[in-house]
PDB file of N, CA and C and ligand atoms in Angstrom:
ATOM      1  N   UNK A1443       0.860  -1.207   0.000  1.00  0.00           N
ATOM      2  CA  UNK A1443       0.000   0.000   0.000  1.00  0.00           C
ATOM      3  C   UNK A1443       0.886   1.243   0.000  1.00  0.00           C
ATOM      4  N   UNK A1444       0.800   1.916  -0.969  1.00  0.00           N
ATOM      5  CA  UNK A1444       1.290   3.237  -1.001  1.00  0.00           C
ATOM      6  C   UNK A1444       1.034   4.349   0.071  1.00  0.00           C
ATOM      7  N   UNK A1445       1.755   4.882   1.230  1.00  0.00           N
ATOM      8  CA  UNK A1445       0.831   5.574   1.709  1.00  0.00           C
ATOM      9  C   UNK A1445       1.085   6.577   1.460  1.00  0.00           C
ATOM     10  N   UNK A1446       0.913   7.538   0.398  1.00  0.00           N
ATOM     11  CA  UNK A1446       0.544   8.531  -0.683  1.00  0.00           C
ATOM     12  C   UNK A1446      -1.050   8.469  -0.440  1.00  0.00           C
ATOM     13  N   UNK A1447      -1.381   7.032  -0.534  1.00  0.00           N
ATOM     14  CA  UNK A1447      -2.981   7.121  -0.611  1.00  0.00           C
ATOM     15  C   UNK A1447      -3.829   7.650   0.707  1.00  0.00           C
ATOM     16  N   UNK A1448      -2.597   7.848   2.028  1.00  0.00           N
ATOM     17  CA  UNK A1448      -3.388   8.095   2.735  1.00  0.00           C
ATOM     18  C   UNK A1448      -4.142  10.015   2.878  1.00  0.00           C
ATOM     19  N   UNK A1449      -3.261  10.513   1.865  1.00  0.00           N
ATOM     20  CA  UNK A1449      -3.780  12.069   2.243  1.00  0.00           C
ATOM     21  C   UNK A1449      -5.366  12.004   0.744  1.00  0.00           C
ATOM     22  N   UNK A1450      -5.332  11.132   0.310  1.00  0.00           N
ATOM     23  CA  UNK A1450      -6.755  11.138  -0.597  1.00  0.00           C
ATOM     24  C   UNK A1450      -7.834  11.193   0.401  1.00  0.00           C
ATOM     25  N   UNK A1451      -8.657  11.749  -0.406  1.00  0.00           N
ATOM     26  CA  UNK A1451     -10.522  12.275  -0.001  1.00  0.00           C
ATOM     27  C   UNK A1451     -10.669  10.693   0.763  1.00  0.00           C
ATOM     28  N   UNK A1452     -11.705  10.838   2.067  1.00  0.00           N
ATOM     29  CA  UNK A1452     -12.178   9.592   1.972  1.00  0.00           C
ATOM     30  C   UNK A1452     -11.523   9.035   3.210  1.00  0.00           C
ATOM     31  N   UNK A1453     -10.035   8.890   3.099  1.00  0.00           N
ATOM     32  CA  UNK A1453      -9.215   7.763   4.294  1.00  0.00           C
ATOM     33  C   UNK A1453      -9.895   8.321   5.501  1.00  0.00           C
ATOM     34  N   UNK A1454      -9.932   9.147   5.968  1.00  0.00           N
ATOM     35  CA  UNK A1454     -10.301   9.194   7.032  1.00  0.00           C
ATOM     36  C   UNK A1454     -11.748   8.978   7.985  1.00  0.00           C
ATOM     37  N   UNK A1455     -12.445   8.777   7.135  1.00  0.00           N
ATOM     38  CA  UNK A1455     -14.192   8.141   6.803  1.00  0.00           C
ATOM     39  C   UNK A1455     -13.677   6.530   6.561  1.00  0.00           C
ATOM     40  N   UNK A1456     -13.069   6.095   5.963  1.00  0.00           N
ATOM     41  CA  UNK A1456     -12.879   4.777   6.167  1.00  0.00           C
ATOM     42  C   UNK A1456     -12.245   4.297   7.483  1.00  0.00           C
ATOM     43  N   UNK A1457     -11.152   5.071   7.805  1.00  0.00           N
ATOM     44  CA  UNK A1457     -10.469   4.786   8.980  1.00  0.00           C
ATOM     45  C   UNK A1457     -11.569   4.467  10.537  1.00  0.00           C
ATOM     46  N   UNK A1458     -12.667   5.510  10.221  1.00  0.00           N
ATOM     47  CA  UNK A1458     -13.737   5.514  11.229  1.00  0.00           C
ATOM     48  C   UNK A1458     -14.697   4.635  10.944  1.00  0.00           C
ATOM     49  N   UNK A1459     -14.566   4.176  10.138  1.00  0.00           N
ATOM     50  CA  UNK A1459     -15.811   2.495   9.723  1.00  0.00           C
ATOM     51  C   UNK A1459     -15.086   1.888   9.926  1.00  0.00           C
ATOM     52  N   UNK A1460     -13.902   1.375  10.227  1.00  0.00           N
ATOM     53  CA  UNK A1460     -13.036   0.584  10.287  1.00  0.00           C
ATOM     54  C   UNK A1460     -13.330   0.839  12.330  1.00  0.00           C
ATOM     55  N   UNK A1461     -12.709   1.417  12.602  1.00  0.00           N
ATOM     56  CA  UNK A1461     -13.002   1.642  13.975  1.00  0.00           C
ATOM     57  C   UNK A1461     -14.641   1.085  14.928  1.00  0.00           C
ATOM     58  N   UNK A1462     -15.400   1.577  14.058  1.00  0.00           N
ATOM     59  CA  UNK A1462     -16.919   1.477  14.246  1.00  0.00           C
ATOM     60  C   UNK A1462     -17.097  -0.246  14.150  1.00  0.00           C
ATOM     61  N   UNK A1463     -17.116  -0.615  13.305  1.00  0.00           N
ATOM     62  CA  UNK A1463     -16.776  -2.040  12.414  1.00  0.00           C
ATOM     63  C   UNK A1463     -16.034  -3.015  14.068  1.00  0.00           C
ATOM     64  N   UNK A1464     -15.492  -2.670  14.568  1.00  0.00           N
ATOM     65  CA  UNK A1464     -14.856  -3.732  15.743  1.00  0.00           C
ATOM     66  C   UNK A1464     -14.338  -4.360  14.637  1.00  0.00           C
ATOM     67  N   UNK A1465     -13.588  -4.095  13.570  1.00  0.00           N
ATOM     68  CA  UNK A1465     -12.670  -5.215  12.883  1.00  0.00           C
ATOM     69  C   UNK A1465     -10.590  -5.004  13.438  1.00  0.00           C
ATOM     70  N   UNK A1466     -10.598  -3.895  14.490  1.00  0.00           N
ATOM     71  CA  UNK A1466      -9.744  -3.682  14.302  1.00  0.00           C
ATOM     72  C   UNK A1466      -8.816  -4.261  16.291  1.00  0.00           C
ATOM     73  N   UNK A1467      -8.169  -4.499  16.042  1.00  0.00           N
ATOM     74  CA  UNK A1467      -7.418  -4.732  17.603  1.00  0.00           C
ATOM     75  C   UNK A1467      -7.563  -3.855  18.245  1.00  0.00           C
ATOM     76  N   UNK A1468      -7.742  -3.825  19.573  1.00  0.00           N
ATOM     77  CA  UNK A1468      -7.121  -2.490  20.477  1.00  0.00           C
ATOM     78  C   UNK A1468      -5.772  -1.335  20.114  1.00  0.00           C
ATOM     79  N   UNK A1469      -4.898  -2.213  19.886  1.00  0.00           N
ATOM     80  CA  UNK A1469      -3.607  -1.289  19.686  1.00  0.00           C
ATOM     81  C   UNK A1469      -3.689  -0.714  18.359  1.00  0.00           C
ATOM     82  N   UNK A1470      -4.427  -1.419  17.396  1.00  0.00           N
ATOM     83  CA  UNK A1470      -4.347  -1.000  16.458  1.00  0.00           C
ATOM     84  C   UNK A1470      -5.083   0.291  16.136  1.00  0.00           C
ATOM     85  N   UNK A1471      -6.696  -0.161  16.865  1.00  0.00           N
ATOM     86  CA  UNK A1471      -7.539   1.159  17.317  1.00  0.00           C
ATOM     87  C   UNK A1471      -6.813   2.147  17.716  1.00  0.00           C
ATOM     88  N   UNK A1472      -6.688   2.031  19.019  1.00  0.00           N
ATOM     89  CA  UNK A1472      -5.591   3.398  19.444  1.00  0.00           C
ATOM     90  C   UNK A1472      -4.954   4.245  18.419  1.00  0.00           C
ATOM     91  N   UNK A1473      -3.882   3.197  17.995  1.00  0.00           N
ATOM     92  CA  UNK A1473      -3.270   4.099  16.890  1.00  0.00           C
ATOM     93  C   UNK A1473      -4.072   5.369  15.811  1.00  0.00           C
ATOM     94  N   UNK A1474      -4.825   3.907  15.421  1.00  0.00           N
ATOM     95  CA  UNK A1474      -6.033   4.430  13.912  1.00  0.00           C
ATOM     96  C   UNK A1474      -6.782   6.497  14.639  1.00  0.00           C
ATOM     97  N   UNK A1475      -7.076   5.942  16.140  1.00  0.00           N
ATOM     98  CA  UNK A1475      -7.881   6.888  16.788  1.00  0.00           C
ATOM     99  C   UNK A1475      -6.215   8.126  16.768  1.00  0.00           C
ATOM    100  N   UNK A1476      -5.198   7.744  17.190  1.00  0.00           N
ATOM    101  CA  UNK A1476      -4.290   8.972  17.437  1.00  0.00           C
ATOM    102  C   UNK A1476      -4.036   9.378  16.345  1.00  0.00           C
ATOM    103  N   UNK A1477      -4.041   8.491  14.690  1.00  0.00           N
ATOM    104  CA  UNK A1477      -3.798   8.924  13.636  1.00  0.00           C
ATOM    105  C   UNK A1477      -4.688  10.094  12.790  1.00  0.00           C
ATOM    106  N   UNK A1478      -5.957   9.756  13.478  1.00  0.00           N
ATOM    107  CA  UNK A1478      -7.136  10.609  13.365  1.00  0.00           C
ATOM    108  C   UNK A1478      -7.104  12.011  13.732  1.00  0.00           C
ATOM    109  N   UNK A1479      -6.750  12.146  15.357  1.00  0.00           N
ATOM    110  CA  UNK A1479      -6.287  12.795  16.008  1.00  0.00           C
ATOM    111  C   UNK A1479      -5.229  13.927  15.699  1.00  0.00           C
ATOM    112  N   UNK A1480      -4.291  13.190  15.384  1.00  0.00           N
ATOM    113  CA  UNK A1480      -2.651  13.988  15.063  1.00  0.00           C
ATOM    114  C   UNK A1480      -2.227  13.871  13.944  1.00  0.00           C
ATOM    115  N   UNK A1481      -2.610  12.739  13.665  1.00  0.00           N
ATOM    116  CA  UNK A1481      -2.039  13.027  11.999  1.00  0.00           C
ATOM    117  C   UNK A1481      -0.694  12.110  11.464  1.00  0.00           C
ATOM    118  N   UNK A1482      -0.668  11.261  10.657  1.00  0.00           N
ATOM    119  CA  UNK A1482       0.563  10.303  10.513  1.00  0.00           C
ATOM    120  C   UNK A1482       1.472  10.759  10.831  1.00  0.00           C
ATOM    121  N   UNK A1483       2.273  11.675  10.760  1.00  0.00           N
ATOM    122  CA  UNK A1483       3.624  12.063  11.465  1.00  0.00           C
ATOM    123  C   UNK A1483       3.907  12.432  12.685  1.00  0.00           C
ATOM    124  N   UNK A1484       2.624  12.424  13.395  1.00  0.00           N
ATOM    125  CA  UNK A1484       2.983  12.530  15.245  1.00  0.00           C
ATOM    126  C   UNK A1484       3.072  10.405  15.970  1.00  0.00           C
ATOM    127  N   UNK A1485       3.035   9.626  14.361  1.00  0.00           N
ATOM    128  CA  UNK A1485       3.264   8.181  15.099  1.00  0.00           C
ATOM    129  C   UNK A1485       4.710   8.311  15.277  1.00  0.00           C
ATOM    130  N   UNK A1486       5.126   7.378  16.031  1.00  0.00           N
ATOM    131  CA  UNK A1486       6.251   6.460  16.072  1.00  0.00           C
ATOM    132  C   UNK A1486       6.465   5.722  15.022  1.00  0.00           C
ATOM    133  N   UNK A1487       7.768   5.320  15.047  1.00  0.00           N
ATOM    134  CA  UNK A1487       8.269   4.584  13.865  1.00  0.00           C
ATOM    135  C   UNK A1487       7.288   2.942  14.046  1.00  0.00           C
ATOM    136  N   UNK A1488       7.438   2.602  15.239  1.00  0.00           N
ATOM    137  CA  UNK A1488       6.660   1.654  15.429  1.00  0.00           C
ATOM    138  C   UNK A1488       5.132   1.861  15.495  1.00  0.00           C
ATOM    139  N   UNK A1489       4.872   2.775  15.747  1.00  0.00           N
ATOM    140  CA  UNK A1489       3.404   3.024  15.494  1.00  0.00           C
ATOM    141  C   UNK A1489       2.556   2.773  13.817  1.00  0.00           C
ATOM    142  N   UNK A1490       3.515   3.566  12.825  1.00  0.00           N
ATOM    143  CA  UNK A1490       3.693   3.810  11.624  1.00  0.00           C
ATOM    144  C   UNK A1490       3.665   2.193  11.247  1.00  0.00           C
ATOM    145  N   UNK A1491       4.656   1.999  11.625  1.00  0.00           N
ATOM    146  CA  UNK A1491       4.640  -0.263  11.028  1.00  0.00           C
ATOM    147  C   UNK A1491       3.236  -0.420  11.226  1.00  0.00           C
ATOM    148  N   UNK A1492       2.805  -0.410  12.555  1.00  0.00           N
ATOM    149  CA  UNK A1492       1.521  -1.540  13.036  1.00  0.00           C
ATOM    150  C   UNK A1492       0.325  -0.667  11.832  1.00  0.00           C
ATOM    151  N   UNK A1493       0.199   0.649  11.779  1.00  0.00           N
ATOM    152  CA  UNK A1493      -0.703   1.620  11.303  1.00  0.00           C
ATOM    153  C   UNK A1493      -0.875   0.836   9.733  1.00  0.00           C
ATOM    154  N   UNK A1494       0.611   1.077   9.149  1.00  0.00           N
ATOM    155  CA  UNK A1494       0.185   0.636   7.630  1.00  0.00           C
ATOM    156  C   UNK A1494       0.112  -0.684   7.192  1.00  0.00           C
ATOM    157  N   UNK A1495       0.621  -1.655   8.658  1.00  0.00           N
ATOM    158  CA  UNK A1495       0.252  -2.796   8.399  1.00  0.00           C
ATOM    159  C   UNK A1495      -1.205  -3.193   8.863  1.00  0.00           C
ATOM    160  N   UNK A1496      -2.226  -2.804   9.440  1.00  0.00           N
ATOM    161  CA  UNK A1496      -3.117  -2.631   9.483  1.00  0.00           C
ATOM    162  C   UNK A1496      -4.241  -2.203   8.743  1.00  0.00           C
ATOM    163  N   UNK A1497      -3.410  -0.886   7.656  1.00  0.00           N
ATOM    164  CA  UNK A1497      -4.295  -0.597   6.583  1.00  0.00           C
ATOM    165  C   UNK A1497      -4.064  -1.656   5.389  1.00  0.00           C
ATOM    166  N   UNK A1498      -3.420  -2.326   5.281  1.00  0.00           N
ATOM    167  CA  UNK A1498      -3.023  -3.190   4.116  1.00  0.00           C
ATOM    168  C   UNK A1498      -3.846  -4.276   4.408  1.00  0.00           C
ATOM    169  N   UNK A1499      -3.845  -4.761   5.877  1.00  0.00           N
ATOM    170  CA  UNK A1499      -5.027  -5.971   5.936  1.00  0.00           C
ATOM    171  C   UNK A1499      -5.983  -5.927   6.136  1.00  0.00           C
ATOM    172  N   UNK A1500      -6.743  -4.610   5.927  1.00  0.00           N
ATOM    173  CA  UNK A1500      -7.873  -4.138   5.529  1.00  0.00           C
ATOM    174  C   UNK A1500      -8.669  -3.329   4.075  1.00  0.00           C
ATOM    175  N   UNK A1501      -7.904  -3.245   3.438  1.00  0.00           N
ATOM    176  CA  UNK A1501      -8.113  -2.781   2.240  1.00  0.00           C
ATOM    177  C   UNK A1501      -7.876  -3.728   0.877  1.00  0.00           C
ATOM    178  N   UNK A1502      -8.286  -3.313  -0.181  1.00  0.00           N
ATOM    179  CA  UNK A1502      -7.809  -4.304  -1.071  1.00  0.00           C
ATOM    180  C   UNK A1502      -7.269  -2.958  -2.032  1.00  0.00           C
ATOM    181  N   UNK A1503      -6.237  -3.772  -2.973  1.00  0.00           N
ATOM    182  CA  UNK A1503      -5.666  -2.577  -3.445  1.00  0.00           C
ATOM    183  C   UNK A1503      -6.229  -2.528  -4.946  1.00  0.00           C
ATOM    184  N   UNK A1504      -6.446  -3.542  -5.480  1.00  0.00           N
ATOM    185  CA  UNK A1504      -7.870  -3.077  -6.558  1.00  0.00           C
ATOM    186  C   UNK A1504      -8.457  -3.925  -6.609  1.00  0.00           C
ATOM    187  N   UNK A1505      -9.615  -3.525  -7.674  1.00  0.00           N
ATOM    188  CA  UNK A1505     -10.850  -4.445  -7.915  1.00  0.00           C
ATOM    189  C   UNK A1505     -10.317  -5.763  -8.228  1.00  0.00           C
ATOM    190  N   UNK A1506     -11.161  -6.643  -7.566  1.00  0.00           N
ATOM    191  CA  UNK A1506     -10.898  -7.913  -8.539  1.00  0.00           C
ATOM    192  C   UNK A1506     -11.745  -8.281  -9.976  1.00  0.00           C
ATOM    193  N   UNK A1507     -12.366  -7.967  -9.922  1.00  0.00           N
ATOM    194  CA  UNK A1507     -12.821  -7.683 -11.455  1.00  0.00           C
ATOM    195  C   UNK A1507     -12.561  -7.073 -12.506  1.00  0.00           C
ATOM    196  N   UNK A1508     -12.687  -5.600 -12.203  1.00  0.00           N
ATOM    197  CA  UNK A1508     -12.046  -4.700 -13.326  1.00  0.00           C
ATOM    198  C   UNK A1508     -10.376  -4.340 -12.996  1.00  0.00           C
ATOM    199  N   UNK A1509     -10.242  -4.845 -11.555  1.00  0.00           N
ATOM    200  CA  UNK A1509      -8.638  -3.978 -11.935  1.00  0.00           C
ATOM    201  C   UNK A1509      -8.513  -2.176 -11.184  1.00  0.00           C
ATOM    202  N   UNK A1510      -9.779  -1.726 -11.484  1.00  0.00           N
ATOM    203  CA  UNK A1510      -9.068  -0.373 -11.042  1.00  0.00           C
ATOM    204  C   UNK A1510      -9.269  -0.224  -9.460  1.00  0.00           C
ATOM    205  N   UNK A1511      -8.529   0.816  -9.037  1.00  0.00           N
ATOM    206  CA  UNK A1511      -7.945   0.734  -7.789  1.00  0.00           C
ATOM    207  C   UNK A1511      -9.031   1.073  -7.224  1.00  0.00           C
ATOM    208  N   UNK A1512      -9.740   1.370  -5.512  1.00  0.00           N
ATOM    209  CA  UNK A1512     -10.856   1.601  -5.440  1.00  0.00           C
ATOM    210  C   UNK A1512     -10.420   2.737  -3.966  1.00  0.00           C
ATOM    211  N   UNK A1513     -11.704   3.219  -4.451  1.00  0.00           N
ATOM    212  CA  UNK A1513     -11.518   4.823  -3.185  1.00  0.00           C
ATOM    213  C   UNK A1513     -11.707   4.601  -2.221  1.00  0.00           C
ATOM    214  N   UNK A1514     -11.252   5.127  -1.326  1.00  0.00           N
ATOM    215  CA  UNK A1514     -11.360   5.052   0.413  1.00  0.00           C
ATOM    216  C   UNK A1514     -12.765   4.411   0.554  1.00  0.00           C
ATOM    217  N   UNK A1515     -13.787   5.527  -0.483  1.00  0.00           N
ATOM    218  CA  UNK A1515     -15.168   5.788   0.210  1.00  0.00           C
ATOM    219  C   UNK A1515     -15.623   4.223  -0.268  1.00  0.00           C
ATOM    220  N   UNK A1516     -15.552   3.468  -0.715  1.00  0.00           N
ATOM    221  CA  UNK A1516     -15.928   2.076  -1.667  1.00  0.00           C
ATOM    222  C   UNK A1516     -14.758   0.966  -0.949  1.00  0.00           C
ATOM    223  N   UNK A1517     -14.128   1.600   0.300  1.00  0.00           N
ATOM    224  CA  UNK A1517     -13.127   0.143   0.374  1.00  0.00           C
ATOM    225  C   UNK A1517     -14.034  -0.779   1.472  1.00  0.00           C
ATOM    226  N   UNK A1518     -14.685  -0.388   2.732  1.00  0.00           N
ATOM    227  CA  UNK A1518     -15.344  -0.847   3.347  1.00  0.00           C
ATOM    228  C   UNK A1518     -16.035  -1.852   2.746  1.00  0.00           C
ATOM    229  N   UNK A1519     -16.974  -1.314   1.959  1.00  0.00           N
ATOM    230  CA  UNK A1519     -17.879  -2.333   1.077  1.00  0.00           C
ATOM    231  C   UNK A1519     -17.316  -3.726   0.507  1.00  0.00           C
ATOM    232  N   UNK A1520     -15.740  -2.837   0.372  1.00  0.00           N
ATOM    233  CA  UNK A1520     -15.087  -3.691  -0.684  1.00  0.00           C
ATOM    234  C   UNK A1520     -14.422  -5.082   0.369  1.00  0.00           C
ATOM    235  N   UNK A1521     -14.389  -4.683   1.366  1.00  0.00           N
ATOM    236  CA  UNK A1521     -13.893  -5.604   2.453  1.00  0.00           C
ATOM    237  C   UNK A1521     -14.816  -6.945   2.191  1.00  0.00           C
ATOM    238  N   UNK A1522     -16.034  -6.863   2.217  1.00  0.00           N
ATOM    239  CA  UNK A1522     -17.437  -7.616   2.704  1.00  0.00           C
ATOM    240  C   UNK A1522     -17.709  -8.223   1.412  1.00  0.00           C
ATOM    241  N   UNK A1523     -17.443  -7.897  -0.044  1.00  0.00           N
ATOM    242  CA  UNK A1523     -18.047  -8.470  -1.078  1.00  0.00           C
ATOM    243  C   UNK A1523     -17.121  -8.940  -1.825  1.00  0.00           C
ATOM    244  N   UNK A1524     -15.305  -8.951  -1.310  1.00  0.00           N
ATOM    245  CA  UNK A1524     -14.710  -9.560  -1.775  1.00  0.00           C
ATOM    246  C   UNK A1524     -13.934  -9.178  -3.096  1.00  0.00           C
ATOM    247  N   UNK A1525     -13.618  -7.932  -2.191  1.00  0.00           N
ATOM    248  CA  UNK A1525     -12.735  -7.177  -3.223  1.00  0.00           C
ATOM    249  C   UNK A1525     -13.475  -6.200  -4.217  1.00  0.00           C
ATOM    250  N   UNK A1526     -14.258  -6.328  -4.575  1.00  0.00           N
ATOM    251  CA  UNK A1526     -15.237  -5.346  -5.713  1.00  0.00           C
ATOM    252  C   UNK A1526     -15.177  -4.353  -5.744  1.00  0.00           C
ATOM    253  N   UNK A1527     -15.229  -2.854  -6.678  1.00  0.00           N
ATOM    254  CA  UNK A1527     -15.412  -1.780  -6.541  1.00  0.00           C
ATOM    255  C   UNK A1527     -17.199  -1.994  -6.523  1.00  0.00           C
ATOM    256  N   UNK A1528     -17.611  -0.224  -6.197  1.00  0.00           N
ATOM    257  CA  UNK A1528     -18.782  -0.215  -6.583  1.00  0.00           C
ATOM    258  C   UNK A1528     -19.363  -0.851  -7.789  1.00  0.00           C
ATOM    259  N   UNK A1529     -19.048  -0.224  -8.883  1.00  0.00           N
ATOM    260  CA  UNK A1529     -19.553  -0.784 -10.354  1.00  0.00           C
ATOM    261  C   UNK A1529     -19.927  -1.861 -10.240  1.00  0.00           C
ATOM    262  N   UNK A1530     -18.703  -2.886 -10.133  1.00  0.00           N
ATOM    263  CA  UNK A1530     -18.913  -4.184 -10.003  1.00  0.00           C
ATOM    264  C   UNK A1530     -19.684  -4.562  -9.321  1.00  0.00           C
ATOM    265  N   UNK A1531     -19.470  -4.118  -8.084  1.00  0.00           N
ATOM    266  CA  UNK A1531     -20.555  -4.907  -7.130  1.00  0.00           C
ATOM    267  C   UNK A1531     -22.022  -4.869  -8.119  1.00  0.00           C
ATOM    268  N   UNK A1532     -22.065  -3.584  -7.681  1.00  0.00           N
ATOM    269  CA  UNK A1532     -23.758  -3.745  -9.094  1.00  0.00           C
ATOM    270  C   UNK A1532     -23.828  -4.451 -10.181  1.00  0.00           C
ATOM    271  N   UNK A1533     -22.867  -4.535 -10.843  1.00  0.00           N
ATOM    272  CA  UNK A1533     -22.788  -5.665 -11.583  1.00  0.00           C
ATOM    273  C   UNK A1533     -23.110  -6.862 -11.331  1.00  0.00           C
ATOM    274  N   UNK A1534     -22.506  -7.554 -10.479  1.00  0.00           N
ATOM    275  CA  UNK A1534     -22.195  -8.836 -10.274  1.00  0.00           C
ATOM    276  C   UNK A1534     -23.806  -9.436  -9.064  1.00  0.00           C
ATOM    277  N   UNK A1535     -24.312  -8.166  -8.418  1.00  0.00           N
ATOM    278  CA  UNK A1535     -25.402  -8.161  -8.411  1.00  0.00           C
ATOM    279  C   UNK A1535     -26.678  -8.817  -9.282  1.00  0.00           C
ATOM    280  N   UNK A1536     -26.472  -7.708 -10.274  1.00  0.00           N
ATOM    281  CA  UNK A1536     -27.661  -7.967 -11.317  1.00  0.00           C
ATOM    282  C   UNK A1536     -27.317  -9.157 -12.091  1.00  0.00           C
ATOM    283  N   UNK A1537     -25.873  -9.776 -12.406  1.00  0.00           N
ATOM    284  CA  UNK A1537     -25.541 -10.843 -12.726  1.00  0.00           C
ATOM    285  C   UNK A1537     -26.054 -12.081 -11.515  1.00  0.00           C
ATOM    286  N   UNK A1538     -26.053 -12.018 -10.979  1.00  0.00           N
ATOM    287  CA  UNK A1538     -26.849 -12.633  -9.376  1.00  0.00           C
ATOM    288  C   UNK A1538     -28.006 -13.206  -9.670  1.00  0.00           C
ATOM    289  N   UNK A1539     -28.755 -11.996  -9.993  1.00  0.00           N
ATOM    290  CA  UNK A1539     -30.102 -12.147 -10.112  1.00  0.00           C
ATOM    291  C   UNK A1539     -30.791 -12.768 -11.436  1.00  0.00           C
ATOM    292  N   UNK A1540     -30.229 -12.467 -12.257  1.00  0.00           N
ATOM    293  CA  UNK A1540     -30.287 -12.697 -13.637  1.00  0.00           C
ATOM    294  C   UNK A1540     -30.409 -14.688 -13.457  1.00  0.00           C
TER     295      UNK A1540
HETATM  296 ZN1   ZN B 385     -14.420  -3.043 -10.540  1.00  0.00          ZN
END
């Protein structure tokens, strides 16, 4: 995970569904909550490890379908349906139903 991606629209709305969600450890919470707080460069070097290793095992880094990479605001979702961007998901939906 690039974290370039973390100053994009969005991370920080995911970071708080992620929190909300109970998918995340205590320590890891903490962090996520001080990162919220202060801002990636008030972590520790060790803070920083657990932080982006945390965002990596929560995110997917693109679609599995189409390939393109998917936005903060669409990664949650993307957790639960197995990688998908939006599109897809609707897609694979109406392919569902069909
Ligand atoms: Zn897609």
């Amino acid at each position: 995970m690039d974290s370039i991606r973390y100053n994009e629209e969005d991370f920080d709305g995911f970071l708080e569904e992620l929190i909300s969600s109970g998918r995340l450890e205590p320590k890891e919470e903490g962090i996520t909550k001080l990162y919220l707080d202060k801002g990636y460069d008030a972590l520790s070097d060790k803070q920083k490890y657990v932080f982006d290793k945390m965002v990596e095992n929560n995110s997917v880094d693109e679609c599995t379908r189409c390939g393109c990479s998917i936005p903060w605001c669409e990664m949650f979702a993307a957790l639960d349906n197995g990688g998908l961007c939006n599109y897809c998901e609707h897609m694979q939906e109406k392919i569902d139903k069909e």
